[in-house]
XYZ file of C-alpha atoms in Angstrom:
750
model
C 76.688 0.933 103.128
C 79.369 3.688 104.598
C 78.413 6.623 106.795
C 80.207 9.547 106.596
C 79.908 11.634 109.054
C 79.553 15.384 108.759
C 82.827 17.396 109.835
C 81.943 19.598 112.794
C 82.837 22.976 112.912
C 84.437 24.227 116.539
C 82.180 27.044 117.538
C 84.450 29.950 118.015
C 82.647 32.538 120.630
C 84.616 35.470 122.187
C 83.353 37.638 125.090
C 84.168 41.283 126.193
C 83.359 43.104 129.334
C 84.903 46.389 129.414
C 85.626 48.297 132.980
C 83.469 51.554 133.955
C 84.596 54.376 131.662
C 84.010 57.769 133.592
C 83.417 61.135 132.107
C 83.996 64.068 134.232
C 81.027 66.105 132.835
C 77.427 65.710 133.206
C 75.006 63.271 131.878
C 73.099 65.653 129.093
C 76.364 67.364 128.342
C 77.483 63.590 127.169
C 74.473 62.668 125.937
C 74.578 66.147 123.564
C 78.499 64.882 122.367
C 76.792 61.620 121.671
C 74.059 62.484 119.246
C 76.628 64.119 117.469
C 78.247 60.644 115.966
C 74.854 60.284 113.838
C 74.473 59.649 110.831
C 78.070 59.456 110.689
C 81.472 60.210 112.272
C 84.538 61.309 110.098
C 86.587 60.018 113.217
C 85.415 55.987 112.738
C 86.635 55.704 109.031
C 84.309 52.072 108.604
C 81.449 53.826 110.051
C 79.472 54.759 106.880
C 76.902 55.691 107.069
C 73.470 55.358 109.377
C 69.205 55.540 108.960
C 66.786 56.226 111.428
C 64.209 53.229 111.184
C 61.686 54.368 114.076
C 61.068 56.600 116.794
C 59.158 56.809 119.349
C 58.710 58.968 122.918
C 56.653 58.351 125.545
C 54.227 60.764 126.360
C 55.325 63.162 128.936
C 58.606 63.167 126.991
C 60.977 61.501 129.232
C 62.020 57.894 127.363
C 63.147 58.505 123.872
C 63.900 55.700 121.668
C 65.195 55.213 118.546
C 66.210 52.215 116.039
C 68.860 53.019 113.460
C 70.768 50.968 110.962
C 73.845 51.614 110.619
C 76.181 50.634 107.178
C 80.126 49.821 107.902
C 82.835 49.271 105.921
C 84.739 46.493 107.128
C 88.415 46.366 107.095
C 88.761 42.985 105.708
C 90.905 41.141 102.791
C 89.618 41.634 99.528
C 89.448 38.026 98.712
C 87.438 37.776 101.638
C 84.884 40.477 101.166
C 84.268 38.309 97.334
C 83.908 34.981 98.737
C 81.675 36.679 100.994
C 80.221 38.462 98.646
C 79.435 41.736 100.018
C 80.934 45.148 100.276
C 79.483 46.424 103.333
C 78.373 44.900 107.259
C 74.778 46.165 108.668
C 73.871 46.270 112.269
C 70.721 46.961 113.860
C 70.769 49.486 117.452
C 68.579 50.242 119.436
C 69.062 53.487 121.445
C 66.632 54.299 124.542
C 67.105 57.336 126.361
C 65.180 57.782 129.917
C 65.468 61.635 130.745
C 64.593 60.782 133.904
C 66.286 58.346 135.315
C 69.338 59.638 133.081
C 70.210 56.685 131.724
C 71.115 55.347 127.672
C 70.921 51.724 126.739
C 72.253 50.832 123.377
C 71.946 47.362 122.258
C 73.343 46.147 118.788
C 73.488 43.238 116.819
C 74.647 42.211 113.113
C 72.171 41.773 110.257
C 75.252 40.824 108.021
C 75.501 36.900 108.296
C 73.435 36.252 111.037
C 72.845 32.883 110.171
C 76.719 32.286 110.588
C 78.048 34.861 112.848
C 75.924 36.838 115.866
C 77.763 40.181 117.190
C 75.663 41.005 119.981
C 76.408 44.345 122.167
C 74.927 46.268 125.192
C 76.331 49.592 126.012
C 75.012 52.085 128.727
C 75.991 55.058 129.622
C 74.824 56.667 133.112
C 74.796 59.069 135.690
C 77.569 58.965 138.160
C 76.161 56.963 141.658
C 78.391 59.201 143.728
C 78.850 62.732 141.618
C 75.821 63.001 139.629
C 78.150 65.643 137.545
C 79.879 62.484 136.477
C 78.944 59.987 133.711
C 80.171 56.484 133.365
C 80.204 54.226 130.943
C 79.947 50.424 130.301
C 80.236 48.092 127.211
C 80.068 43.976 127.031
C 80.073 41.917 123.744
C 79.849 38.765 122.291
C 81.101 36.924 119.267
C 79.785 33.951 117.969
C 80.967 32.338 114.927
C 79.275 29.680 113.471
C 80.822 28.852 110.355
C 82.054 31.507 107.560
C 83.360 29.371 104.696
C 86.161 27.880 106.132
C 87.264 31.205 107.482
C 86.475 31.215 110.809
C 89.762 32.075 112.406
C 90.530 34.753 110.000
C 87.013 36.211 111.140
C 87.557 36.109 114.534
C 91.007 37.890 114.267
C 89.570 40.639 112.180
C 86.548 41.192 114.168
C 88.592 41.413 117.202
C 91.027 43.523 116.203
C 88.439 46.043 115.041
C 86.141 45.861 118.254
C 88.998 46.303 120.226
C 90.481 49.359 118.157
C 86.935 51.060 117.960
C 86.531 50.484 122.025
C 90.198 52.276 121.956
C 88.815 55.000 120.314
C 85.314 55.285 121.901
C 85.909 58.071 124.643
C 88.347 59.708 122.302
C 85.517 60.247 120.342
C 82.807 61.212 123.248
C 85.598 63.525 124.162
C 86.214 65.341 120.748
C 82.757 66.097 120.736
C 82.598 67.175 124.106
C 85.512 69.679 123.164
C 83.861 70.730 120.136
C 80.595 71.925 122.466
C 82.995 73.537 124.829
C 84.466 75.930 121.736
C 80.907 76.336 120.786
C 80.353 77.274 124.180
C 77.705 75.136 125.184
C 78.851 73.694 128.945
C 75.303 73.002 130.088
C 72.331 71.303 128.725
C 69.116 71.421 131.571
C 68.021 68.169 132.659
C 64.775 66.952 132.172
C 61.863 68.325 134.243
C 58.117 67.050 133.850
C 57.586 70.648 133.467
C 59.408 70.645 130.709
C 57.151 70.361 127.656
C 59.613 68.290 124.808
C 62.954 67.076 124.788
C 65.530 68.746 126.464
C 68.221 70.975 124.008
C 71.329 72.260 124.488
C 71.663 76.069 125.430
C 74.317 78.634 126.090
C 74.235 79.534 129.669
C 75.007 83.445 130.792
C 77.468 82.015 133.169
C 79.411 78.877 132.426
C 79.243 76.071 134.757
C 82.122 75.737 137.154
C 84.702 72.896 136.004
C 85.120 69.665 138.246
C 88.799 70.008 139.246
C 90.871 67.490 137.183
C 92.173 64.764 139.756
C 95.346 62.614 138.227
C 94.239 59.745 140.003
C 91.183 57.796 139.956
C 89.069 55.810 142.617
C 90.238 52.621 144.208
C 87.014 50.189 144.362
C 86.481 48.808 147.863
C 87.533 45.293 147.346
C 90.727 46.800 145.938
C 91.923 49.021 149.081
C 94.738 48.255 151.287
C 93.179 47.459 154.714
C 94.623 45.854 157.469
C 92.598 42.262 157.483
C 93.265 39.398 154.972
C 92.394 39.555 151.479
C 92.134 36.340 150.527
C 95.880 36.172 148.731
C 97.869 37.502 151.517
C 98.163 41.105 150.096
C 98.435 43.039 153.183
C 98.694 46.927 153.179
C 101.396 48.038 155.915
C 102.635 51.438 156.928
C 106.207 49.960 157.429
C 108.382 50.472 154.568
C 112.047 50.925 155.959
C 113.459 50.880 152.108
C 111.434 54.113 151.105
C 112.531 57.185 153.665
C 113.951 59.861 151.915
C 112.135 63.117 151.685
C 111.713 62.549 147.506
C 109.442 59.826 148.498
C 107.584 61.075 151.624
C 106.414 63.875 149.117
C 105.058 61.733 146.675
C 103.142 59.468 148.783
C 102.166 63.085 150.179
C 100.759 64.244 147.041
C 99.407 60.746 146.137
C 97.147 60.644 149.467
C 95.852 64.163 149.345
C 94.732 63.109 145.366
C 93.329 60.184 146.484
C 91.120 61.740 149.000
C 89.325 63.764 146.393
C 88.522 60.762 144.161
C 85.083 59.488 143.876
C 84.866 55.322 144.057
C 82.526 53.803 141.399
C 80.589 50.668 142.602
C 82.710 47.967 144.544
C 82.076 45.017 142.373
C 83.151 47.204 139.028
C 86.569 48.586 137.966
C 87.620 51.899 136.891
C 89.720 52.760 133.658
C 91.660 55.128 135.344
C 91.898 53.207 138.547
C 93.545 50.362 136.514
C 95.725 52.728 133.984
C 96.547 54.118 137.810
C 97.276 50.587 139.781
C 97.726 48.334 137.089
C 99.212 49.579 133.878
C 98.176 50.282 130.406
C 96.407 47.073 129.221
C 94.632 46.959 125.745
C 90.843 46.479 125.742
C 90.681 42.962 125.589
C 93.136 42.538 128.223
C 91.476 44.811 130.562
C 88.290 42.350 129.433
C 90.007 39.464 130.798
C 90.732 40.732 134.045
C 87.055 42.143 134.751
C 85.680 38.325 133.771
C 87.712 36.827 135.509
C 87.394 38.693 138.780
C 83.647 38.261 138.213
C 84.204 34.650 137.984
C 85.887 34.404 141.298
C 83.213 37.036 143.093
C 80.708 34.461 141.720
C 82.771 31.260 142.729
C 84.219 32.465 145.962
C 82.147 33.885 148.022
C 83.586 36.694 150.065
C 86.631 38.371 149.541
C 88.779 37.636 146.299
C 92.202 37.966 145.615
C 93.497 41.915 144.741
C 93.378 43.089 141.291
C 97.310 42.931 140.807
C 97.490 39.255 142.070
C 94.877 38.364 139.098
C 96.859 40.223 136.843
C 99.761 38.635 137.623
C 98.420 34.895 136.917
C 96.502 36.147 133.499
C 100.138 38.008 132.597
C 101.987 34.494 133.069
C 99.302 32.584 131.034
C 99.375 35.519 128.167
C 96.275 36.252 129.476
C 94.510 33.081 128.135
C 91.365 33.052 130.532
C 90.785 29.589 130.971
C 94.527 28.565 131.930
C 94.913 31.471 134.379
C 91.713 30.413 135.798
C 93.258 26.931 136.633
C 96.516 27.642 138.308
C 95.071 30.670 139.857
C 92.171 28.460 141.601
C 95.234 26.007 142.557
C 97.418 28.369 144.099
C 94.154 29.849 145.928
C 93.788 26.309 147.474
C 96.961 25.812 148.200
C 97.032 29.660 150.087
C 93.951 28.427 152.051
C 95.098 24.846 153.120
C 98.504 26.140 154.010
C 97.553 29.687 156.032
C 99.741 31.381 153.730
C 97.687 34.276 154.048
C 98.785 34.625 157.545
C 102.456 33.638 157.057
C 104.132 37.128 157.623
C 101.728 37.248 161.020
C 102.684 34.396 162.467
C 106.450 32.983 161.054
C 109.033 33.878 162.772
C 112.692 33.571 161.765
C 115.084 30.901 163.755
C 117.720 32.529 165.028
C 120.041 30.402 162.637
C 118.355 32.388 159.618
C 118.812 35.642 161.092
C 122.385 34.631 161.352
C 123.606 32.766 158.417
C 120.659 33.184 155.525
C 122.554 35.542 152.909
C 119.430 37.832 151.811
C 117.615 40.998 152.423
C 115.595 43.707 151.187
C 117.967 46.666 150.398
C 115.752 50.138 149.027
C 114.631 50.139 145.313
C 115.789 50.221 141.800
C 115.697 52.855 139.515
C 112.244 51.944 138.610
C 110.974 51.880 141.875
C 110.873 48.383 142.474
C 111.736 46.759 145.505
C 115.221 45.421 145.555
C 115.814 42.262 147.008
C 120.200 40.917 147.574
C 121.151 37.531 147.935
C 125.268 36.435 148.237
C 124.255 33.053 147.390
C 127.868 32.609 147.685
C 128.245 33.240 151.042
C 125.639 31.366 152.106
C 126.411 27.543 153.786
C 123.291 26.122 151.353
C 124.497 22.677 152.875
C 124.451 23.940 157.018
C 121.021 25.763 156.771
C 119.211 22.449 155.578
C 121.004 20.465 158.224
C 119.638 22.901 160.738
C 116.602 23.476 160.003
C 115.458 21.339 157.001
C 114.015 21.883 153.984
C 110.398 22.819 155.229
C 111.910 25.999 157.053
C 113.630 27.442 154.479
C 110.624 27.254 151.944
C 108.516 29.314 154.420
C 110.872 31.176 154.716
C 111.330 32.021 150.698
C 107.557 32.132 150.750
C 107.627 35.067 153.501
C 110.351 36.830 151.635
C 107.929 36.586 148.572
C 104.890 37.950 151.235
C 106.540 40.659 151.813
C 107.674 41.520 148.113
C 104.079 41.335 147.307
C 103.590 44.095 150.165
C 106.600 46.378 149.312
C 105.071 46.137 145.690
C 101.720 47.948 146.821
C 103.216 50.411 149.153
C 105.941 51.353 146.318
C 102.897 51.601 143.786
C 101.239 54.394 146.130
C 104.864 56.192 146.750
C 105.555 56.630 143.077
C 102.375 57.240 142.041
C 102.567 54.437 138.632
C 101.897 50.374 138.994
C 104.463 48.087 140.637
C 104.094 44.699 140.697
C 107.296 43.257 140.535
C 110.635 43.580 142.391
C 114.539 43.462 141.238
C 116.576 40.622 142.726
C 120.615 41.166 143.012
C 122.313 37.619 143.465
C 126.293 38.205 144.209
C 127.719 34.628 143.247
C 131.198 36.124 145.007
C 132.175 32.593 146.866
C 130.243 30.188 144.772
C 131.982 26.591 144.679
C 131.246 22.829 144.423
C 130.191 22.482 147.841
C 127.020 24.842 146.751
C 126.087 21.917 144.352
C 125.383 19.169 147.737
C 122.270 17.281 145.872
C 119.743 17.775 149.294
C 120.626 21.319 148.871
C 120.161 21.478 145.219
C 116.976 19.265 145.701
C 115.729 21.940 148.311
C 116.370 24.831 145.853
C 114.524 22.984 142.842
C 111.287 22.795 145.247
C 111.575 26.184 146.308
C 112.047 27.304 142.654
C 108.318 25.225 141.964
C 106.284 26.404 145.069
C 107.650 30.261 143.716
C 107.177 29.549 140.078
C 103.224 27.965 140.608
C 102.299 30.480 143.191
C 104.102 34.150 142.824
C 103.788 34.288 138.807
C 105.329 37.461 137.240
C 106.417 38.875 140.545
C 110.549 39.115 139.457
C 110.704 42.021 137.145
C 114.620 41.644 136.824
C 117.252 39.538 138.076
C 120.926 40.516 138.285
C 123.263 37.575 138.597
C 126.840 38.987 139.862
C 130.245 37.651 139.807
C 129.383 34.351 138.657
C 132.295 31.906 138.804
C 133.083 28.834 136.370
C 131.320 26.552 138.081
C 127.492 28.856 137.827
C 127.108 26.592 134.345
C 126.598 23.699 136.379
C 124.150 25.250 138.489
C 122.327 27.003 136.099
C 122.165 23.405 133.769
C 120.120 22.285 136.961
C 117.804 24.865 137.917
C 117.063 26.200 134.395
C 114.966 23.367 133.387
C 112.362 24.827 136.470
C 112.160 28.028 135.370
C 109.573 29.301 133.128
C 110.737 30.568 129.995
C 109.282 34.405 130.568
C 111.308 34.416 133.866
C 114.311 33.060 132.136
C 114.383 36.113 129.936
C 114.897 38.476 132.682
C 117.702 37.244 133.568
C 121.179 39.538 133.377
C 124.403 37.807 134.277
C 127.419 39.532 135.113
C 130.843 37.237 135.076
C 133.798 38.599 136.901
C 133.560 42.479 137.274
C 131.575 43.379 134.599
C 128.931 44.296 136.400
C 130.908 47.849 137.406
C 131.221 48.941 133.208
C 128.928 50.316 131.184
C 125.732 48.235 130.852
C 126.301 47.023 134.607
C 124.871 47.935 137.855
C 124.522 51.196 137.248
C 122.106 50.998 134.536
C 119.581 49.317 136.642
C 120.252 50.760 140.117
C 121.423 54.540 141.325
C 124.708 54.295 142.517
C 123.947 56.093 145.612
C 122.413 52.906 146.803
C 124.784 50.139 145.710
C 126.490 47.918 148.244
C 129.718 48.072 149.809
C 130.563 44.979 149.130
C 130.120 45.422 145.370
C 132.318 48.644 145.495
C 129.345 51.172 146.348
C 129.309 53.334 149.038
C 125.631 52.156 150.979
C 125.887 50.296 153.801
C 123.820 46.465 153.023
C 122.320 45.108 156.123
C 122.246 41.671 154.718
C 124.192 39.319 156.565
C 127.707 37.882 155.799
C 126.640 34.215 155.856
C 129.524 31.820 156.960
C 129.433 28.337 157.835
C 126.486 27.262 160.792
C 128.099 25.431 163.087
C 127.541 21.666 163.296
C 126.732 22.109 166.688
C 123.084 23.381 165.219
C 122.513 20.304 162.649
C 119.744 18.273 163.960
C 118.999 14.628 162.697
C 116.252 13.895 160.492
C 114.108 12.669 163.171
C 114.340 16.040 164.767
C 113.329 17.350 161.849
C 110.632 14.962 160.720
C 108.868 15.805 164.598
C 109.524 19.387 164.222
C 105.942 21.448 164.633
C 107.297 23.732 161.635
C 106.122 21.744 158.273
C 104.229 23.446 155.783
C 102.682 20.687 154.222
C 101.404 18.796 157.108
C 100.603 22.260 158.784
C 96.662 22.834 157.748
C 93.671 22.338 158.981
C 92.155 21.017 155.991
C 91.709 17.415 154.810
C 91.834 16.258 151.601
C 89.447 13.332 150.152
C 88.484 11.820 146.933
C 85.169 11.013 145.554
C 84.104 8.178 142.951
C 81.085 7.212 140.780
C 79.660 4.729 143.483
C 81.895 5.648 146.216
C 81.288 9.216 148.190
C 83.361 10.556 150.861
C 81.025 10.668 154.289
C 82.808 12.405 157.455
C 80.357 11.580 160.566
C 80.202 14.331 163.595
C 78.500 13.337 166.920
C 76.483 16.070 168.625
C 75.335 16.145 172.311
C 74.238 19.173 172.437
C 71.070 19.214 170.245
C 71.605 23.440 170.116
C 75.067 23.381 168.236
C 75.979 24.260 164.834
C 78.001 22.669 162.273
C 80.245 24.739 159.955
C 81.688 23.312 156.753
C 84.172 25.065 154.565
C 85.357 23.161 151.300
C 86.633 23.733 148.006
C 85.953 21.490 144.751
C 89.555 20.816 143.589
C 88.443 18.836 140.623
C 84.938 17.292 139.147
C 81.581 17.983 140.040
C 80.340 17.145 143.532
C 76.667 16.727 145.040
C 76.718 17.985 148.942
C 74.307 16.503 151.808
C 73.863 16.217 155.232
C 71.565 13.734 157.010
C 71.201 12.715 160.712
C 70.800 9.340 162.156
C 69.982 8.531 165.930
C 72.313 5.051 165.726
C 76.090 5.266 165.511
C 77.001 4.285 161.665
C 79.265 1.139 161.618
C 82.261 1.748 159.182
C 83.041 -1.491 156.554
C 85.121 -4.239 157.329
C 88.248 -3.179 156.622
C 89.891 -3.797 153.234
C 93.191 -2.366 153.034
C 95.963 -3.675 154.140
C 96.979 -3.758 157.945
C 97.909 -0.198 158.821
C 95.673 1.739 156.809
C 93.687 4.463 157.662
C 90.318 3.065 159.701
C 86.934 3.142 158.291
C 87.899 3.487 155.020
C 87.577 1.435 151.573
C 90.019 0.171 148.435
C 89.726 2.701 145.943
C 91.573 3.869 142.905
C 93.468 6.116 144.775
C 93.141 9.109 147.691
C 91.476 9.554 151.071
C 87.730 8.254 150.944
C 85.231 6.830 153.617
C 81.615 5.427 153.348
C 79.916 5.060 156.673
C 76.158 4.734 155.658
C 75.401 1.041 155.459
C 73.978 -0.118 152.050
C 71.674 -1.756 154.376
C 69.843 1.596 155.281
C 66.566 2.805 154.435
C 66.421 6.543 153.652
C 63.514 7.829 155.661
C 63.679 4.888 158.310
C 67.826 4.389 159.657
C 68.788 8.184 158.455
C 67.312 11.080 157.410
C 68.430 14.291 154.985
C 68.556 17.609 156.832
C 69.531 19.621 153.995
C 68.723 19.966 150.517
C 71.828 18.530 148.340
C 73.855 21.494 147.059
C 75.590 20.738 143.286
C 78.926 22.341 143.753
C 81.015 22.608 140.814
C 84.836 22.779 140.003
C 86.525 25.741 141.273
C 84.004 26.774 143.704
C 84.572 27.559 147.439
C 81.192 26.789 149.414
C 80.845 27.789 153.445
C 78.300 27.079 155.059
C 76.257 26.277 158.700
C 73.640 23.635 160.235
C 71.754 24.470 163.868
C 71.305 21.039 165.240
C 67.993 20.687 166.954
C 68.492 16.834 168.252
C 71.223 15.200 168.930
C 72.927 12.198 167.669
C 74.867 11.570 164.393
C 75.099 14.040 161.178
C 76.993 12.781 158.118
C 78.394 15.031 155.812
C 78.536 13.306 152.280
C 80.236 14.530 149.279
C 78.604 12.430 146.197
C 80.170 12.577 142.497
C 77.732 14.155 140.407
C 76.014 12.461 138.046
C 74.752 14.481 134.786
C 71.228 14.078 133.944
C 70.666 12.531 130.895
C 68.094 13.022 128.310
C 64.405 11.673 129.369
C 63.687 11.066 125.817
C 65.677 8.688 124.746
C 68.415 6.750 125.871
C 71.199 7.917 123.984
C 73.631 10.199 125.885
C 73.266 14.236 124.809
C 76.980 15.546 123.820
C 77.250 17.994 126.481
C 76.822 14.937 128.958
C 79.925 12.807 127.188
C 81.524 16.134 127.099
C 81.457 16.588 130.707
C 81.714 13.216 132.021
C 85.096 13.598 129.545
C 86.638 15.984 132.058
C 86.515 14.104 134.807
C 89.250 11.653 134.248
C 88.427 8.102 135.766
C 84.961 9.472 137.091
C 86.955 11.179 139.928
C 86.585 14.446 142.287
C 88.393 15.496 144.653
C 87.872 18.000 147.424
C 89.696 19.822 150.200
C 87.321 20.129 153.502
C 87.074 21.685 157.041
C 84.376 21.048 159.351
C 83.942 21.933 162.991
C 81.191 22.245 165.710
C 80.480 25.116 167.695
C 78.916 24.835 171.011
C 75.586 26.846 171.723
C 77.225 29.153 174.284
C 79.362 30.067 171.658
C 77.083 30.705 169.221
C 76.217 34.589 168.733
C 73.671 36.349 166.901
C 71.841 34.999 163.154
C 73.413 32.716 160.872
C 74.817 35.250 159.244
C 77.067 36.468 162.098
C 78.641 32.699 162.693
C 81.506 33.235 164.978
C 83.769 31.230 167.423
C 86.976 32.484 169.143
C 88.206 28.691 168.413
C 86.733 28.654 164.841
C 89.229 28.233 161.964
C 85.884 28.729 159.501
C 84.938 32.178 160.522
C 88.890 33.307 160.682
C 89.211 32.210 156.715
C 85.783 33.536 155.578
C 84.679 36.000 158.100
C 82.669 37.904 155.430
C 81.023 34.994 154.316
C 80.208 32.844 157.225
C 76.751 31.802 155.993
C 77.071 31.410 151.993
C 73.782 31.336 150.030
C 74.975 28.667 147.941
C 75.533 26.522 150.372
C 71.962 25.947 152.104
C 73.352 27.523 155.362
C 70.002 29.249 156.745
C 68.316 27.035 159.610
C 67.039 23.977 159.156
C 65.715 21.767 161.588
C 66.892 18.249 162.015
C 64.162 15.280 162.308
């Protein structure tokens, strides 16, 4: 007997989260405008009608609840409507107005096709937390399409398109009715008071209420405020900007600062819609939602400071606002930054003298759009000499410092010019390029640098102007172009010979006054002229290998692989009973369970199974670093004991924590493969378990970790203020030295 499995229709779930939209009018006046949207609104063509199904008011009149049924004429293809058998779609809406708390909560869901499609929306109007004469608005929604006659994808597109359109018009509609009220002379609605009998009504005051001055600049959430300290992605603010020093930009900067002082900030864990437009640019409602949701995820999974909004947005744009892809690449980049301490690069990196003399690149003012301008005279650079004198690692580190400086300048120019600037322009002069630039190790170094920059600095190049390209350039382009993202390649403009001097050339992108002298302009450029690096500065491969500036090995973090049945363990011997063990780790792949054990006797590493020369104490595994220390003959509770509750850590999470020891001995930190719990009622695996197991290839997990022991003399204050002058842990995550996720409260060792 043949059994035919039913076709499984994939579930399509879309979510939306709005930024905080601010009306510069009191809550009561906004409510008066909101009520004018009912029973129908001519500004919303698909909103046909609504009827009140129920209404209730508390005895003191402070809470007013209304249930409505709304009738919508959805703009869908006629054929789809005929197949569905409906002309209109009905929604249920419940409004709860709390006049005492000055809030309006709106909850809506669809009645039509509720067994096939679930639409759920939550909205909230509330008084501004810092300015009682302003009103905030937020909304969130979810769309879950179970099935729809085989037209699931079509329904999803129609729903998202119409919802995005209604979001965009929402604020315009409220502002329309606010203007209507003002034209009618209604500029004030009294607040609710227990002494008033009945609901508040609109009145015409004898004297008009003074208007709040209209500020052009919105408030900046605290997490995005520039600060001298590290913000987790290396985007630091600095007062130094040699390229912006003319009187016009100074006036713009002073004006921006004066306006910013008069703004009122929204809660620091939220984003203001006006702030997004001012500092990040024009985004569609769905793009705003992606930014906010990814930001919220980072706040939850990466405890403490998170990357700045501009940096998050770059990764979203690079992945066409695909949340999953952007989150994956960004987590990889954040791990890379933390592992190699890139956030401190501008403060710790000092260019060697040979780079200062022979690296033919530097910053030079800005282009016509206000983007920082970087000039690279590649044709005059002795790439072979630089690689032989410095090695790939120093060149890579220098290029990374250039990118970090570019991020800083973008942030500074955003303030100065009063508009979002998130990328820079690069001008590459190829005059002098010849076959010696195609030296194989030099090309290899260039490709590696491109790969690192593409992965960690997406959407930072606004335009690349390539001037005076010689005949050999197509050969170089053929080698490097496959490593450059397609969207980045579209930003390249290539000029041969002197074509850049004519119409459509350099003057279209750069002001004539700042065109460098070596390109026929009148502006002096500080970029070194380069030349051949003296062979006396060349270094041997052994010297470069032993140099103390290697980017890939200079890290306080270690990597480990965890397999099913093969945990990774680290032993820490404690002499001083009052010591503090701290840890900081990232789960790079898979889900793990973190344990801490204590034993009075030292664990003996297993017999070496790898070839001579392998790591002491390691065992043979499918790959990666994996060490097991707890002997299989040991009994939990007898030979060793658990001193912290197990902590399940998900892929992408960053965990920090600490443990105060009470007894000397040996503490074992263990990362174990997380097995999904099976169903207790059946031996058959659950669908969720199977899907989860498929996400971890070969049952392998990977963590990157750092541990440190702080002596009792260095321990100051409570667990929430652990500090150590030698602690890389506290430097990397000062604000989260005690994470709730890591069971960091003090527990006594036994």
